[in-house]
PDB file of C-alpha atoms in Angstrom:
ATOM      1  CA  MET A   1     -33.707  37.040 -34.622  1.00 48.00           C
ATOM      2  CA  GLN A   2     -32.746  40.744 -35.655  1.00 51.00           C
ATOM      3  CA  LYS A   3     -34.270  42.599 -38.729  1.00 54.00           C
ATOM      4  CA  ILE A   4     -31.618  44.235 -40.309  1.00 54.00           C
ATOM      5  CA  PHE A   5     -34.179  45.261 -43.304  1.00 56.00           C
ATOM      6  CA  ASP A   6     -36.726  45.214 -45.532  1.00 61.00           C
ATOM      7  CA  ILE A   7     -36.373  43.103 -48.225  1.00 62.00           C
ATOM      8  CA  PRO A   8     -36.901  45.109 -51.600  1.00 66.00           C
ATOM      9  CA  ARG A   9     -40.691  44.545 -53.340  1.00 64.00           C
ATOM     10  CA  HIS A  10     -38.965  44.175 -56.805  1.00 64.00           C
ATOM     11  CA  LEU A  11     -35.952  41.626 -55.270  1.00 66.00           C
ATOM     12  CA  LEU A  12     -39.205  38.986 -54.730  1.00 63.00           C
ATOM     13  CA  VAL A  13     -41.269  39.324 -58.010  1.00 61.00           C
ATOM     14  CA  GLU A  14     -38.677  39.421 -60.592  1.00 71.00           C
ATOM     15  CA  GLU A  15     -37.487  36.346 -62.432  1.00 83.00           C
ATOM     16  CA  GLU A  16     -34.735  34.112 -60.141  1.00 91.00           C
ATOM     17  CA  LEU A  17     -32.550  33.538 -62.340  1.00 95.00           C
ATOM     18  CA  MET A  18     -29.752  30.900 -59.331  1.00 92.00           C
ATOM     19  CA  GLN A  19     -31.589  27.302 -58.680  1.00 88.00           C
ATOM     20  CA  PRO A  20     -31.541  26.238 -54.821  1.00 84.00           C
ATOM     21  CA  GLY A  21     -28.710  23.510 -54.170  1.00 80.00           C
ATOM     22  CA  MET A  22     -25.725  24.760 -54.018  1.00 84.00           C
ATOM     23  CA  THR A  23     -22.838  23.714 -52.670  1.00 88.00           C
ATOM     24  CA  SER A  24     -21.687  27.715 -51.036  1.00 93.00           C
ATOM     25  CA  CYS A  25     -21.243  27.116 -47.011  1.00 94.00           C
ATOM     26  CA  GLN A  26     -23.933  29.049 -44.674  1.00 95.00           C
ATOM     27  CA  GLY A  27     -24.330  32.131 -44.771  1.00 96.00           C
ATOM     28  CA  CYS A  28     -21.732  32.633 -48.097  1.00 97.00           C
ATOM     29  CA  ALA A  29     -22.789  36.359 -49.453  1.00 97.00           C
ATOM     30  CA  ALA A  30     -21.573  35.329 -52.444  1.00 97.00           C
ATOM     31  CA  PRO A  31     -24.888  33.430 -53.898  1.00 96.00           C
ATOM     32  CA  ILE A  32     -27.316  36.010 -52.108  1.00 96.00           C
ATOM     33  CA  SER A  33     -24.760  38.635 -54.359  1.00 97.00           C
ATOM     34  CA  MET A  34     -25.149  36.494 -57.618  1.00 97.00           C
ATOM     35  CA  LYS A  35     -28.985  36.211 -56.579  1.00 95.00           C
ATOM     36  CA  ILE A  36     -29.571  39.873 -56.632  1.00 96.00           C
ATOM     37  CA  ALA A  37     -27.513  40.892 -59.556  1.00 97.00           C
ATOM     38  CA  LEU A  38     -29.030  38.604 -61.818  1.00 97.00           C
ATOM     39  CA  LYS A  39     -33.129  39.543 -61.094  1.00 96.00           C
ATOM     40  CA  ALA A  40     -31.317  43.385 -62.039  1.00 96.00           C
ATOM     41  CA  LEU A  41     -29.156  41.863 -65.641  1.00 97.00           C
ATOM     42  CA  GLY A  42     -32.382  39.421 -66.725  1.00 96.00           C
ATOM     43  CA  GLU A  43     -31.756  36.091 -68.755  1.00 96.00           C
ATOM     44  CA  ARG A  44     -29.615  37.863 -72.031  1.00 98.00           C
ATOM     45  CA  THR A  45     -26.823  37.246 -69.577  1.00 98.00           C
ATOM     46  CA  VAL A  46     -23.211  35.015 -69.821  1.00 98.00           C
ATOM     47  CA  VAL A  47     -21.420  34.882 -66.893  1.00 97.00           C
ATOM     48  CA  VAL A  48     -17.226  33.209 -67.382  1.00 98.00           C
ATOM     49  CA  ILE A  49     -16.649  32.734 -63.615  1.00 97.00           C
ATOM     50  CA  PRO A  50     -12.146  32.500 -62.835  1.00 97.00           C
ATOM     51  CA  ALA A  51     -11.563  29.994 -60.773  1.00 95.00           C
ATOM     52  CA  CYS A  52     -12.307  30.702 -57.207  1.00 96.00           C
ATOM     53  CA  CYS A  53     -15.340  29.262 -54.394  1.00 94.00           C
ATOM     54  CA  PHE A  54     -17.808  30.357 -56.620  1.00 94.00           C
ATOM     55  CA  ALA A  55     -16.545  28.193 -59.549  1.00 94.00           C
ATOM     56  CA  VAL A  56     -16.758  25.158 -56.998  1.00 92.00           C
ATOM     57  CA  PHE A  57     -20.632  25.162 -56.012  1.00 89.00           C
ATOM     58  CA  VAL A  58     -23.179  26.857 -58.750  1.00 90.00           C
ATOM     59  CA  GLY A  59     -21.001  23.725 -61.124  1.00 84.00           C
ATOM     60  CA  GLY A  60     -21.410  23.933 -64.657  1.00 75.00           C
ATOM     61  CA  TYR A  61     -23.135  24.627 -67.657  1.00 69.00           C
ATOM     62  CA  PRO A  62     -25.959  23.553 -68.070  1.00 74.00           C
ATOM     63  CA  TYR A  63     -25.757  21.086 -65.461  1.00 81.00           C
ATOM     64  CA  SER A  64     -25.530  24.818 -62.880  1.00 88.00           C
ATOM     65  CA  SER A  65     -26.930  26.363 -60.864  1.00 92.00           C
ATOM     66  CA  LEU A  66     -27.994  29.463 -62.796  1.00 94.00           C
ATOM     67  CA  LYS A  67     -30.401  29.437 -65.983  1.00 93.00           C
ATOM     68  CA  VAL A  68     -27.758  31.261 -67.915  1.00 95.00           C
ATOM     69  CA  PRO A  69     -24.148  30.016 -69.778  1.00 94.00           C
ATOM     70  CA  ILE A  70     -21.623  30.025 -67.492  1.00 95.00           C
ATOM     71  CA  ILE A  71     -17.816  30.195 -69.200  1.00 96.00           C
ATOM     72  CA  HIS A  72     -15.524  29.182 -66.394  1.00 96.00           C
ATOM     73  CA  CYS A  73     -12.280  29.485 -67.298  1.00 96.00           C
ATOM     74  CA  PRO A  74      -8.681  29.924 -65.398  1.00 96.00           C
ATOM     75  CA  PHE A  75      -7.732  32.038 -63.323  1.00 95.00           C
ATOM     76  CA  GLU A  76      -6.036  34.738 -65.024  1.00 96.00           C
ATOM     77  CA  THR A  77      -8.044  34.768 -68.330  1.00 97.00           C
ATOM     78  CA  SER A  78     -11.325  35.394 -66.751  1.00 98.00           C
ATOM     79  CA  ALA A  79     -11.364  39.406 -68.392  1.00 98.00           C
ATOM     80  CA  VAL A  80      -9.373  38.206 -71.832  1.00 98.00           C
ATOM     81  CA  VAL A  81     -12.501  35.561 -72.241  1.00 98.00           C
ATOM     82  CA  ALA A  82     -15.101  37.864 -71.209  1.00 98.00           C
ATOM     83  CA  SER A  83     -13.858  40.445 -73.582  1.00 98.00           C
ATOM     84  CA  GLY A  84     -14.044  37.541 -76.623  1.00 98.00           C
ATOM     85  CA  ALA A  85     -17.815  36.302 -75.629  1.00 98.00           C
ATOM     86  CA  ALA A  86     -18.867  40.529 -75.787  1.00 98.00           C
ATOM     87  CA  ALA A  87     -16.935  40.246 -79.338  1.00 98.00           C
ATOM     88  CA  ALA A  88     -18.247  37.258 -80.007  1.00 98.00           C
ATOM     89  CA  LEU A  89     -21.998  38.303 -79.566  1.00 98.00           C
ATOM     90  CA  ASP A  90     -21.252  42.239 -81.177  1.00 97.00           C
ATOM     91  CA  VAL A  91     -20.601  40.722 -84.632  1.00 97.00           C
ATOM     92  CA  ARG A  92     -23.543  38.288 -83.689  1.00 97.00           C
ATOM     93  CA  GLY A  93     -25.614  40.994 -83.805  1.00 97.00           C
ATOM     94  CA  GLU A  94     -26.333  40.172 -79.905  1.00 97.00           C
ATOM     95  CA  LYS A  95     -26.300  43.721 -78.698  1.00 94.00           C
ATOM     96  CA  ASP A  96     -28.539  43.079 -75.573  1.00 96.00           C
ATOM     97  CA  VAL A  97     -26.312  40.101 -74.538  1.00 98.00           C
ATOM     98  CA  VAL A  98     -24.276  41.664 -71.225  1.00 98.00           C
ATOM     99  CA  VAL A  99     -21.181  39.802 -70.121  1.00 99.00           C
ATOM    100  CA  MET A 100     -20.800  39.297 -66.306  1.00 99.00           C
ATOM    101  CA  VAL A 101     -16.711  38.457 -65.057  1.00 99.00           C
ATOM    102  CA  TRP A 102     -17.674  36.930 -61.515  1.00 98.00           C
ATOM    103  CA  ALA A 103     -14.378  37.198 -59.842  1.00 98.00           C
ATOM    104  CA  GLY A 104     -13.128  36.410 -56.059  1.00 97.00           C
ATOM    105  CA  ASP A 105     -10.570  39.052 -54.927  1.00 98.00           C
ATOM    106  CA  GLY A 106      -7.692  36.624 -55.532  1.00 97.00           C
ATOM    107  CA  GLY A 107      -8.995  36.540 -59.646  1.00 97.00           C
ATOM    108  CA  THR A 108      -8.921  39.807 -59.601  1.00 98.00           C
ATOM    109  CA  PHE A 109      -6.878  42.319 -56.891  1.00 98.00           C
ATOM    110  CA  ASP A 110      -3.695  39.616 -58.432  1.00 98.00           C
ATOM    111  CA  ILE A 111      -3.332  36.837 -60.796  1.00 97.00           C
ATOM    112  CA  GLY A 112      -6.582  38.781 -62.646  1.00 97.00           C
ATOM    113  CA  LEU A 113      -4.827  41.466 -62.447  1.00 98.00           C
ATOM    114  CA  GLN A 114      -2.611  41.615 -65.862  1.00 97.00           C
ATOM    115  CA  ALA A 115      -5.962  41.025 -67.576  1.00 98.00           C
ATOM    116  CA  LEU A 116      -8.354  42.441 -65.823  1.00 98.00           C
ATOM    117  CA  SER A 117      -6.298  46.175 -66.737  1.00 98.00           C
ATOM    118  CA  GLY A 118      -5.421  45.286 -69.889  1.00 98.00           C
ATOM    119  CA  ALA A 119      -9.912  45.044 -70.438  1.00 98.00           C
ATOM    120  CA  ALA A 120      -9.878  48.456 -69.160  1.00 98.00           C
ATOM    121  CA  GLU A 121      -7.557  49.718 -71.080  1.00 97.00           C
ATOM    122  CA  ARG A 122      -9.378  49.174 -74.039  1.00 97.00           C
ATOM    123  CA  ASN A 123     -12.664  49.980 -72.241  1.00 96.00           C
ATOM    124  CA  GLU A 124     -14.064  46.287 -73.069  1.00 98.00           C
ATOM    125  CA  ASN A 125     -18.071  46.255 -72.946  1.00 98.00           C
ATOM    126  CA  ILE A 126     -17.795  43.818 -70.628  1.00 98.00           C
ATOM    127  CA  LEU A 127     -19.486  43.954 -66.766  1.00 99.00           C
ATOM    128  CA  PHE A 128     -16.610  42.899 -64.036  1.00 99.00           C
ATOM    129  CA  VAL A 129     -17.484  41.995 -60.739  1.00 99.00           C
ATOM    130  CA  CYS A 130     -15.369  40.606 -57.534  1.00 99.00           C
ATOM    131  CA  TYR A 131     -16.489  39.576 -54.785  1.00 98.00           C
ATOM    132  CA  ASP A 132     -14.220  40.549 -52.016  1.00 98.00           C
ATOM    133  CA  ASN A 133     -14.265  37.834 -49.266  1.00 98.00           C
ATOM    134  CA  GLU A 134     -10.641  39.599 -48.433  1.00 98.00           C
ATOM    135  CA  ALA A 135      -7.868  35.361 -49.439  1.00 98.00           C
ATOM    136  CA  TYR A 136      -7.987  32.795 -51.283  1.00 98.00           C
ATOM    137  CA  MET A 137     -10.980  30.712 -49.715  1.00 97.00           C
ATOM    138  CA  ASN A 138     -11.737  28.088 -51.791  1.00 95.00           C
ATOM    139  CA  THR A 139      -8.241  27.172 -51.338  1.00 95.00           C
ATOM    140  CA  GLY A 140      -7.924  27.005 -47.884  1.00 95.00           C
ATOM    141  CA  ILE A 141      -8.012  31.327 -46.322  1.00 97.00           C
ATOM    142  CA  GLN A 142      -4.771  32.309 -47.590  1.00 97.00           C
ATOM    143  CA  ARG A 143      -3.795  35.553 -47.540  1.00 97.00           C
ATOM    144  CA  SER A 144      -4.448  38.389 -50.762  1.00 98.00           C
ATOM    145  CA  SER A 145      -3.411  41.367 -51.467  1.00 98.00           C
ATOM    146  CA  ALA A 146      -7.010  42.455 -50.598  1.00 98.00           C
ATOM    147  CA  THR A 147      -6.381  40.640 -47.404  1.00 98.00           C
ATOM    148  CA  PRO A 148      -6.583  43.565 -44.209  1.00 98.00           C
ATOM    149  CA  MET A 149      -3.549  44.600 -42.483  1.00 97.00           C
ATOM    150  CA  GLY A 150      -4.138  42.461 -38.790  1.00 97.00           C
ATOM    151  CA  ALA A 151      -6.045  39.447 -40.169  1.00 97.00           C
ATOM    152  CA  TRP A 152      -5.552  36.398 -39.690  1.00 96.00           C
ATOM    153  CA  THR A 153      -5.060  34.151 -42.844  1.00 97.00           C
ATOM    154  CA  THR A 154      -3.552  30.674 -42.585  1.00 96.00           C
ATOM    155  CA  THR A 155      -0.594  32.147 -44.772  1.00 96.00           C
ATOM    156  CA  THR A 156      -0.132  34.859 -41.857  1.00 92.00           C
ATOM    157  CA  PRO A 157      -1.237  33.156 -38.582  1.00 87.00           C
ATOM    158  CA  ALA A 158      -0.598  33.437 -34.924  1.00 82.00           C
ATOM    159  CA  GLY A 159       2.593  35.520 -34.817  1.00 83.00           C
ATOM    160  CA  SER A 160       2.879  37.438 -38.093  1.00 87.00           C
ATOM    161  CA  ILE A 161      -0.283  38.380 -38.839  1.00 92.00           C
ATOM    162  CA  LYS A 162      -1.007  40.735 -42.480  1.00 94.00           C
ATOM    163  CA  GLU A 163       1.593  43.899 -41.897  1.00 94.00           C
ATOM    164  CA  GLU A 164       0.580  45.239 -44.962  1.00 95.00           C
ATOM    165  CA  SER A 165      -2.430  47.816 -45.929  1.00 96.00           C
ATOM    166  CA  LYS A 166      -4.876  46.064 -48.211  1.00 97.00           C
ATOM    167  CA  LYS A 167      -4.390  46.994 -52.233  1.00 98.00           C
ATOM    168  CA  ASP A 168      -7.069  50.072 -53.404  1.00 98.00           C
ATOM    169  CA  ILE A 169      -8.625  48.110 -56.742  1.00 98.00           C
ATOM    170  CA  GLU A 170     -11.217  50.307 -56.548  1.00 98.00           C
ATOM    171  CA  GLN A 171      -8.431  54.100 -57.260  1.00 96.00           C
ATOM    172  CA  ILE A 172      -6.773  51.566 -59.804  1.00 98.00           C
ATOM    173  CA  MET A 173      -9.559  50.758 -61.656  1.00 98.00           C
ATOM    174  CA  LEU A 174     -10.282  54.873 -61.876  1.00 96.00           C
ATOM    175  CA  ALA A 175      -6.578  55.447 -62.481  1.00 95.00           C
ATOM    176  CA  HIS A 176      -7.338  53.857 -65.256  1.00 95.00           C
ATOM    177  CA  HIS A 177     -10.392  55.459 -67.112  1.00 94.00           C
ATOM    178  CA  ILE A 178     -13.534  53.031 -67.228  1.00 96.00           C
ATOM    179  CA  SER A 179     -17.193  53.789 -67.872  1.00 95.00           C
ATOM    180  CA  TYR A 180     -18.681  52.761 -64.239  1.00 97.00           C
ATOM    181  CA  MET A 181     -17.532  51.713 -61.147  1.00 98.00           C
ATOM    182  CA  ALA A 182     -18.945  51.147 -58.195  1.00 99.00           C
ATOM    183  CA  THR A 183     -18.684  49.331 -54.695  1.00 99.00           C
ATOM    184  CA  ALA A 184     -21.986  47.604 -53.314  1.00 99.00           C
ATOM    185  CA  SER A 185     -23.113  44.868 -50.951  1.00 98.00           C
ATOM    186  CA  VAL A 186     -25.945  42.582 -50.171  1.00 97.00           C
ATOM    187  CA  ALA A 187     -26.564  44.484 -46.513  1.00 97.00           C
ATOM    188  CA  TYR A 188     -27.545  46.924 -48.883  1.00 97.00           C
ATOM    189  CA  PRO A 189     -29.658  45.362 -51.187  1.00 96.00           C
ATOM    190  CA  ASP A 190     -32.044  47.901 -52.970  1.00 96.00           C
ATOM    191  CA  ASP A 191     -28.428  49.672 -53.648  1.00 97.00           C
ATOM    192  CA  LEU A 192     -26.407  46.589 -54.564  1.00 98.00           C
ATOM    193  CA  TYR A 193     -29.785  45.571 -57.348  1.00 97.00           C
ATOM    194  CA  ARG A 194     -29.576  49.836 -59.077  1.00 97.00           C
ATOM    195  CA  LYS A 195     -26.173  49.391 -59.426  1.00 98.00           C
ATOM    196  CA  PHE A 196     -26.057  46.245 -61.027  1.00 98.00           C
ATOM    197  CA  LYS A 197     -28.796  47.365 -63.728  1.00 97.00           C
ATOM    198  CA  LYS A 198     -27.904  50.564 -63.831  1.00 97.00           C
ATOM    199  CA  ALA A 199     -24.597  48.686 -65.298  1.00 98.00           C
ATOM    200  CA  ARG A 200     -26.125  46.811 -67.944  1.00 97.00           C
ATOM    201  CA  GLN A 201     -27.310  50.211 -69.973  1.00 96.00           C
ATOM    202  CA  ILE A 202     -23.680  51.620 -69.861  1.00 96.00           C
ATOM    203  CA  THR A 203     -21.402  51.034 -73.068  1.00 96.00           C
ATOM    204  CA  GLY A 204     -17.910  50.604 -71.695  1.00 96.00           C
ATOM    205  CA  MET A 205     -15.931  48.926 -68.552  1.00 97.00           C
ATOM    206  CA  LYS A 206     -17.915  48.441 -65.933  1.00 98.00           C
ATOM    207  CA  PHE A 207     -16.514  47.175 -62.739  1.00 99.00           C
ATOM    208  CA  ILE A 208     -18.684  47.118 -59.177  1.00 99.00           C
ATOM    209  CA  HIS A 209     -16.437  45.716 -55.818  1.00 99.00           C
ATOM    210  CA  LEU A 210     -18.692  43.416 -54.081  1.00 99.00           C
ATOM    211  CA  LEU A 211     -18.143  43.151 -49.556  1.00 98.00           C
ATOM    212  CA  SER A 212     -18.741  39.796 -49.306  1.00 98.00           C
ATOM    213  CA  ALA A 213     -18.127  37.761 -46.384  1.00 98.00           C
ATOM    214  CA  CYS A 214     -17.024  34.792 -45.098  1.00 98.00           C
ATOM    215  CA  PRO A 215     -18.282  33.121 -42.607  1.00 98.00           C
ATOM    216  CA  PRO A 216     -15.140  30.159 -41.844  1.00 97.00           C
ATOM    217  CA  GLY A 217     -12.967  32.799 -43.242  1.00 98.00           C
ATOM    218  CA  TRP A 218     -13.672  35.717 -40.951  1.00 98.00           C
ATOM    219  CA  ARG A 219     -15.095  33.574 -38.371  1.00 98.00           C
ATOM    220  CA  ILE A 220     -18.090  34.742 -37.723  1.00 98.00           C
ATOM    221  CA  ASP A 221     -21.675  33.131 -36.797  1.00 98.00           C
ATOM    222  CA  PRO A 222     -23.272  32.471 -40.415  1.00 97.00           C
ATOM    223  CA  ALA A 223     -26.807  33.899 -39.303  1.00 97.00           C
ATOM    224  CA  ASN A 224     -24.548  37.328 -38.699  1.00 98.00           C
ATOM    225  CA  THR A 225     -22.936  37.342 -42.248  1.00 98.00           C
ATOM    226  CA  ILE A 226     -25.618  40.683 -43.116  1.00 97.00           C
ATOM    227  CA  GLN A 227     -25.380  42.455 -39.655  1.00 97.00           C
ATOM    228  CA  VAL A 228     -20.713  42.217 -40.020  1.00 98.00           C
ATOM    229  CA  MET A 229     -21.302  43.390 -43.500  1.00 98.00           C
ATOM    230  CA  ARG A 230     -24.109  46.850 -42.697  1.00 98.00           C
ATOM    231  CA  MET A 231     -20.867  47.429 -39.791  1.00 98.00           C
ATOM    232  CA  ALA A 232     -17.679  47.337 -42.132  1.00 98.00           C
ATOM    233  CA  THR A 233     -20.302  50.524 -44.414  1.00 98.00           C
ATOM    234  CA  GLN A 234     -21.684  52.150 -41.076  1.00 98.00           C
ATOM    235  CA  SER A 235     -17.480  52.602 -39.689  1.00 98.00           C
ATOM    236  CA  ASN A 236     -16.612  53.713 -43.583  1.00 98.00           C
ATOM    237  CA  VAL A 237     -14.317  50.543 -44.081  1.00 98.00           C
ATOM    238  CA  PHE A 238     -16.145  49.942 -46.963  1.00 99.00           C
ATOM    239  CA  PRO A 239     -18.143  52.702 -47.760  1.00 98.00           C
ATOM    240  CA  ILE A 240     -21.057  52.654 -50.745  1.00 98.00           C
ATOM    241  CA  TYR A 241     -20.377  54.487 -53.511  1.00 98.00           C
ATOM    242  CA  GLU A 242     -20.196  55.016 -57.321  1.00 98.00           C
ATOM    243  CA  VAL A 243     -18.153  56.489 -60.221  1.00 97.00           C
ATOM    244  CA  ARG A 244     -19.817  57.567 -63.663  1.00 94.00           C
ATOM    245  CA  LYS A 245     -17.592  58.668 -66.389  1.00 86.00           C
ATOM    246  CA  TRP A 246     -18.045  61.576 -68.326  1.00 75.00           C
ATOM    247  CA  ARG A 247     -16.622  62.438 -71.855  1.00 66.00           C
ATOM    248  CA  PHE A 248     -18.279  65.867 -73.216  1.00 56.00           C
ATOM    249  CA  SER A 249     -17.118  68.765 -75.565  1.00 55.00           C
ATOM    250  CA  LYS A 250     -15.422  72.011 -74.811  1.00 55.00           C
ATOM    251  CA  ASP A 251     -16.162  72.882 -78.947  1.00 57.00           C
ATOM    252  CA  SER A 252     -15.714  71.004 -81.757  1.00 54.00           C
ATOM    253  CA  GLU A 253     -12.267  70.121 -81.100  1.00 57.00           C
ATOM    254  CA  ARG A 254     -11.819  69.364 -77.534  1.00 54.00           C
ATOM    255  CA  PHE A 255     -12.985  67.040 -75.167  1.00 57.00           C
ATOM    256  CA  GLU A 256     -13.346  66.463 -71.703  1.00 62.00           C
ATOM    257  CA  GLU A 257     -13.597  63.773 -68.975  1.00 71.00           C
ATOM    258  CA  ASP A 258     -15.251  63.699 -65.667  1.00 78.00           C
ATOM    259  CA  TRP A 259     -15.840  61.768 -63.026  1.00 84.00           C
ATOM    260  CA  GLU A 260     -19.250  62.475 -60.904  1.00 91.00           C
ATOM    261  CA  TYR A 261     -18.930  60.663 -57.568  1.00 95.00           C
ATOM    262  CA  THR A 262     -21.969  59.656 -55.509  1.00 96.00           C
ATOM    263  CA  ILE A 263     -21.789  57.744 -52.088  1.00 97.00           C
ATOM    264  CA  ASN A 264     -25.434  55.928 -51.548  1.00 97.00           C
ATOM    265  CA  VAL A 265     -24.981  54.728 -48.520  1.00 97.00           C
ATOM    266  CA  PHE A 266     -23.770  57.750 -45.163  1.00 95.00           C
ATOM    267  CA  PRO A 267     -23.592  55.146 -41.825  1.00 92.00           C
ATOM    268  CA  GLU A 268     -26.951  56.311 -39.987  1.00 86.00           C
ATOM    269  CA  ARG A 269     -24.794  55.487 -36.799  1.00 89.00           C
ATOM    270  CA  LYS A 270     -21.239  55.213 -37.257  1.00 94.00           C
ATOM    271  CA  ILE A 271     -19.349  53.406 -35.197  1.00 97.00           C
ATOM    272  CA  PRO A 272     -15.553  52.734 -34.371  1.00 98.00           C
ATOM    273  CA  VAL A 273     -13.275  51.294 -37.036  1.00 98.00           C
ATOM    274  CA  GLU A 274     -12.730  49.383 -33.550  1.00 98.00           C
ATOM    275  CA  THR A 275     -15.540  48.074 -33.017  1.00 98.00           C
ATOM    276  CA  TYR A 276     -16.219  46.396 -36.556  1.00 98.00           C
ATOM    277  CA  LEU A 277     -12.701  44.693 -36.352  1.00 98.00           C
ATOM    278  CA  LYS A 278     -13.443  42.945 -33.294  1.00 97.00           C
ATOM    279  CA  SER A 279     -16.743  41.292 -34.381  1.00 98.00           C
ATOM    280  CA  GLN A 280     -14.162  39.027 -36.466  1.00 98.00           C
ATOM    281  CA  GLY A 281     -12.900  36.176 -34.967  1.00 97.00           C
ATOM    282  CA  ARG A 282      -9.495  36.923 -37.994  1.00 97.00           C
ATOM    283  CA  PHE A 283      -9.095  39.686 -36.077  1.00 97.00           C
ATOM    284  CA  GLY A 284      -8.251  38.483 -32.821  1.00 95.00           C
ATOM    285  CA  LEU A 285      -4.537  39.284 -32.621  1.00 94.00           C
ATOM    286  CA  ILE A 286      -4.187  42.694 -34.539  1.00 96.00           C
ATOM    287  CA  THR A 287      -2.529  45.043 -32.134  1.00 96.00           C
ATOM    288  CA  ASP A 288      -3.849  48.847 -31.185  1.00 97.00           C
ATOM    289  CA  GLU A 289      -1.125  50.915 -33.047  1.00 97.00           C
ATOM    290  CA  MET A 290      -2.851  48.558 -35.839  1.00 97.00           C
ATOM    291  CA  ILE A 291      -6.475  49.276 -35.211  1.00 98.00           C
ATOM    292  CA  ASP A 292      -5.343  53.095 -34.851  1.00 98.00           C
ATOM    293  CA  ASP A 293      -3.601  53.261 -38.212  1.00 98.00           C
ATOM    294  CA  THR A 294      -6.909  50.710 -39.686  1.00 98.00           C
ATOM    295  CA  GLN A 295      -9.639  54.434 -37.806  1.00 98.00           C
ATOM    296  CA  LYS A 296      -7.016  56.718 -39.929  1.00 98.00           C
ATOM    297  CA  ARG A 297      -7.118  55.157 -42.637  1.00 97.00           C
ATOM    298  CA  VAL A 298     -10.507  54.732 -42.990  1.00 98.00           C
ATOM    299  CA  ASP A 299     -11.477  58.518 -41.537  1.00 98.00           C
ATOM    300  CA  ARG A 300      -9.189  59.610 -44.890  1.00 97.00           C
ATOM    301  CA  LYS A 301     -10.327  58.192 -47.007  1.00 97.00           C
ATOM    302  CA  TRP A 302     -14.233  58.441 -45.666  1.00 97.00           C
ATOM    303  CA  HIS A 303     -13.245  62.249 -45.794  1.00 96.00           C
ATOM    304  CA  GLU A 304     -11.375  62.437 -49.395  1.00 95.00           C
ATOM    305  CA  LEU A 305     -15.008  60.886 -50.784  1.00 96.00           C
ATOM    306  CA  VAL A 306     -17.123  63.094 -49.589  1.00 95.00           C
ATOM    307  CA  GLN A 307     -14.491  65.766 -51.173  1.00 93.00           C
ATOM    308  CA  LYS A 308     -15.114  64.365 -54.663  1.00 92.00           C
ATOM    309  CA  GLN A 309     -18.603  63.623 -54.169  1.00 91.00           C
ATOM    310  CA  ASP A 310     -18.376  68.394 -53.308  1.00 84.00           C
ATOM    311  CA  LYS A 311     -16.479  69.096 -55.924  1.00 74.00           C
ATOM    312  CA  ARG A 312     -18.259  66.833 -59.165  1.00 59.00           C
ATOM    313  CA  ILE A 313     -18.689  68.765 -61.881  1.00 44.00           C
ATOM    314  CA  SER A 314     -21.592  67.224 -64.649  1.00 42.00           C
ATOM    315  CA  PRO A 315     -21.116  68.114 -67.632  1.00 34.00           C
TER     316      PRO A 315
END
C-alpha cells in the first residue's frame, strides 16, 4: 500500500476521546477528522450534532462512540443550540469548555444556514465545523448547494447532472466578520490538529470547513479516501488556508479590522482539475465545458487567495 504521510507523534500519544465500534462506511473521512479534532480540543468539549450521517453512527450520549457530552438537535438548529449551551456554561463559570457544532454540508450550506448566520453575526463563542461530503449522503446522496458542478447525485441523475457551481461558504462566513475561519482536510492531519488547537484559544465565532470524502457518494474505493482528498488540495480545488480577524486601535477613538490570510499548504506538484475530477465516479458524466469552467474558477480563486495573503497587514 502506498504511504501517503507520516503520522505525527502527538496524534498517537494524545488521549483517545473517540472509541471504536462506529457504524460509518468504510473509508469515511468524518470519523478520522473527529478523532483528530477531539485530540486537539480535549475532554472539556461539548459536541452538538444536527441530523447528518454522524448523528446516526455516533449514537446518543452516554452510549456513544465519543467520550464527551453530545447534544443531538434538529437539522436547522445546531448553531442556536450551541449558542445556548455556550451561554449556559459561561453563566456556570465553566469558561474552559468549548462548544463545537459538527454538521454536514446540508446542515451548514442549506438547512442550517439561517441559524449559522445569526450566530456568526452575534459572534457567538462557539466552534462550528462543517464536514463537507458535498451532498446529503445520509438520506441517499441527494444534491446540496455544496455539490460541485458536474457531479452525479440521485436528484441530479444521468441526463441532468448538477450545472450550478458550489456555494462559497467560506466567503459567506468571512462576510460576517467572524474571529477565525479555516479550511482543513484529514489528508493533512498535522494541519487539521493545529487548527483545532488554535480555534480552542480564540474567543468568538470560529468556523472550520473540512473536506470529507464519502466513498459511496463520490464513487471511490474506500482505500483511496486520503489520496483523493490530497488530490483536491494538489489541484487547488480545495485550498488549505486560514483567516484570522484582528481588531486594533488606530488612535484613542478609532478601531480598524484586518484579516490575515495564511495559505497552509502549497501544492507540492500541482495537478490539473480534470485529474482530480476523473478520480471519482460521480463525475463520470461531466462535460469538457464543465471541466474547463471549473479549472478557470479554481485558478481564479487561487490567484485571489495568494494576493490576499501577500497583501496582509498584521496589527
